Amino acid sequence: MTYTIGEFSRLINLSIHTLRYYELEELIAPRRLENGRRCYSENDLTWIQFIRRLKDTGMPIKEIQKYAKMRAIGDPTLEGRMELLIQHRQVLHQEIKQLEEHLENLDDKIDYYKNVIVKRQEQN
Amino acid sequence: MTYTIGEFSRLINLSIHTLRYYELEELIAPRRLENGRRCYSENDLTWIQFIRRLKDTGMPIKEIQKYAKMRAIGDPTLEGRMELLIQHRQVLHQEIKQLEEHLENLDDKIDYYKNVIVKRQEQN
DNA sequence: ACTTGACCTCGAGTCAACTCGAGATTGTAC
DNA sequence: GTACAATCTCGAGTTGACTCGAGGTCAAGT
């Protein structure tokens, strides 16, 4: 199964413009038909879904690009790619911890507001 | 205790430029001395620390600005501010959940790499 | 009196990540 | 055979959040 850019765009919910931009940034390299049009494969599909994951976890495009370049080379870069993921995992883990802390803090603040509001209502 | 912009900048580890930018964006409004210089108070200190928390949890400046404006009005906006925080709490909570899912997925991928690498070494 | 350092304003520059639009081409549908 | 929809490239514009620099003020130290 292959897809035109329009189909692919709808499928993964990224704009056509964004897809072309990702290609320019060397994140993805779809095959081309004889007439020059992009032709995305199932492989491209799983790959872009992974790119999304990386993006959603805050990895900048330049970093994803590094990964993509290694991936394009293939087997000999397995270790390198794993390394990169392990590092990213570390960062992500820290980030989650930080966010959990912030969430708690936010909860405290909300509780404080609740108290003030309740007390104010008791006054009337 | 009050601080000049330089002192304050060092204290909270934000550049002087950034502090002035935050002021321009109406996040913070330090007192001014007769000569026009900024004069930050303890109150400003706790406030900017809270701003940081909001920023670190991904709240955009425009949103923080709303909060700041309500805060400046004072008491009658308590409910509004609480609302805003509750909403943000919700978003943050979802985000953390998403990130945890991504983390798991990343772990799987790393495991997969490990396996491939081990198998490859067994071959030799 | 004069240099120095911290401060001021205001306008412009930067960076990442898109986002848009003009102008050309191409494949299908009437 | 022509309209139209989808595609192409390339260059420019946008947004958010800073970041920088020029040119000026002002108080303290020598």
mmCIF file with all atom_site columns, C-alpha atoms (C1' of nucleotides) in Angstrom, chain D residues 1-21:
data_model
loop_
_atom_site.group_PDB
_atom_site.id
_atom_site.type_symbol
_atom_site.label_atom_id
_atom_site.label_alt_id
_atom_site.label_comp_id
_atom_site.label_asym_id
_atom_site.label_entity_id
_atom_site.label_seq_id
_atom_site.pdbx_PDB_ins_code
_atom_site.Cartn_x
_atom_site.Cartn_y
_atom_site.Cartn_z
_atom_site.occupancy
_atom_site.B_iso_or_equiv
_atom_site.pdbx_formal_charge
_atom_site.auth_seq_id
_atom_site.auth_comp_id
_atom_site.auth_asym_id
_atom_site.auth_atom_id
_atom_site.pdbx_PDB_model_num
ATOM 1  C "C1'" . DG D 1 1  ? -9.729  19.459 -25.664 1.00 0.00 ? 1  DG D "C1'" 1
ATOM 2  C "C1'" . DT D 1 2  ? -10.456 21.768 -21.804 1.00 0.00 ? 2  DT D "C1'" 1
ATOM 3  C "C1'" . DA D 1 3  ? -11.500 22.442 -17.018 1.00 0.00 ? 3  DA D "C1'" 1
ATOM 4  C "C1'" . DC D 1 4  ? -10.248 20.989 -12.457 1.00 0.00 ? 4  DC D "C1'" 1
ATOM 5  C "C1'" . DA D 1 5  ? -7.928  19.082 -8.615  1.00 0.00 ? 5  DA D "C1'" 1
ATOM 6  C "C1'" . DA D 1 6  ? -3.822  17.631 -6.824  1.00 0.00 ? 6  DA D "C1'" 1
ATOM 7  C "C1'" . DT D 1 7  ? 0.717   18.068 -7.050  1.00 0.00 ? 7  DT D "C1'" 1
ATOM 8  C "C1'" . DC D 1 8  ? 5.336   20.358 -7.558  1.00 0.00 ? 8  DC D "C1'" 1
ATOM 9  C "C1'" . DT D 1 9  ? 9.273   24.059 -6.173  1.00 0.00 ? 9  DT D "C1'" 1
ATOM 10 C "C1'" . DC D 1 10 ? 10.907  28.031 -4.063  1.00 0.00 ? 10 DC D "C1'" 1
ATOM 11 C "C1'" . DG D 1 11 ? 10.897  32.009 -1.515  1.00 0.00 ? 11 DG D "C1'" 1
ATOM 12 C "C1'" . DA D 1 12 ? 8.733   34.736 1.841   1.00 0.00 ? 12 DA D "C1'" 1
ATOM 13 C "C1'" . DG D 1 13 ? 5.825   35.457 6.006   1.00 0.00 ? 13 DG D "C1'" 1
ATOM 14 C "C1'" . DT D 1 14 ? 4.338   34.243 10.858  1.00 0.00 ? 14 DT D "C1'" 1
ATOM 15 C "C1'" . DT D 1 15 ? 4.463   33.258 15.800  1.00 0.00 ? 15 DT D "C1'" 1
ATOM 16 C "C1'" . DG D 1 16 ? 6.328   32.912 20.338  1.00 0.00 ? 16 DG D "C1'" 1
ATOM 17 C "C1'" . DA D 1 17 ? 9.799   33.881 23.223  1.00 0.00 ? 17 DA D "C1'" 1
ATOM 18 C "C1'" . DC D 1 18 ? 13.395  35.807 23.709  1.00 0.00 ? 18 DC D "C1'" 1
ATOM 19 C "C1'" . DT D 1 19 ? 18.080  38.425 22.725  1.00 0.00 ? 19 DT D "C1'" 1
ATOM 20 C "C1'" . DC D 1 20 ? 20.907  42.173 21.291  1.00 0.00 ? 20 DC D "C1'" 1
ATOM 21 C "C1'" . DG D 1 21 ? 22.696  46.723 20.562  1.00 0.00 ? 21 DG D "C1'" 1
#
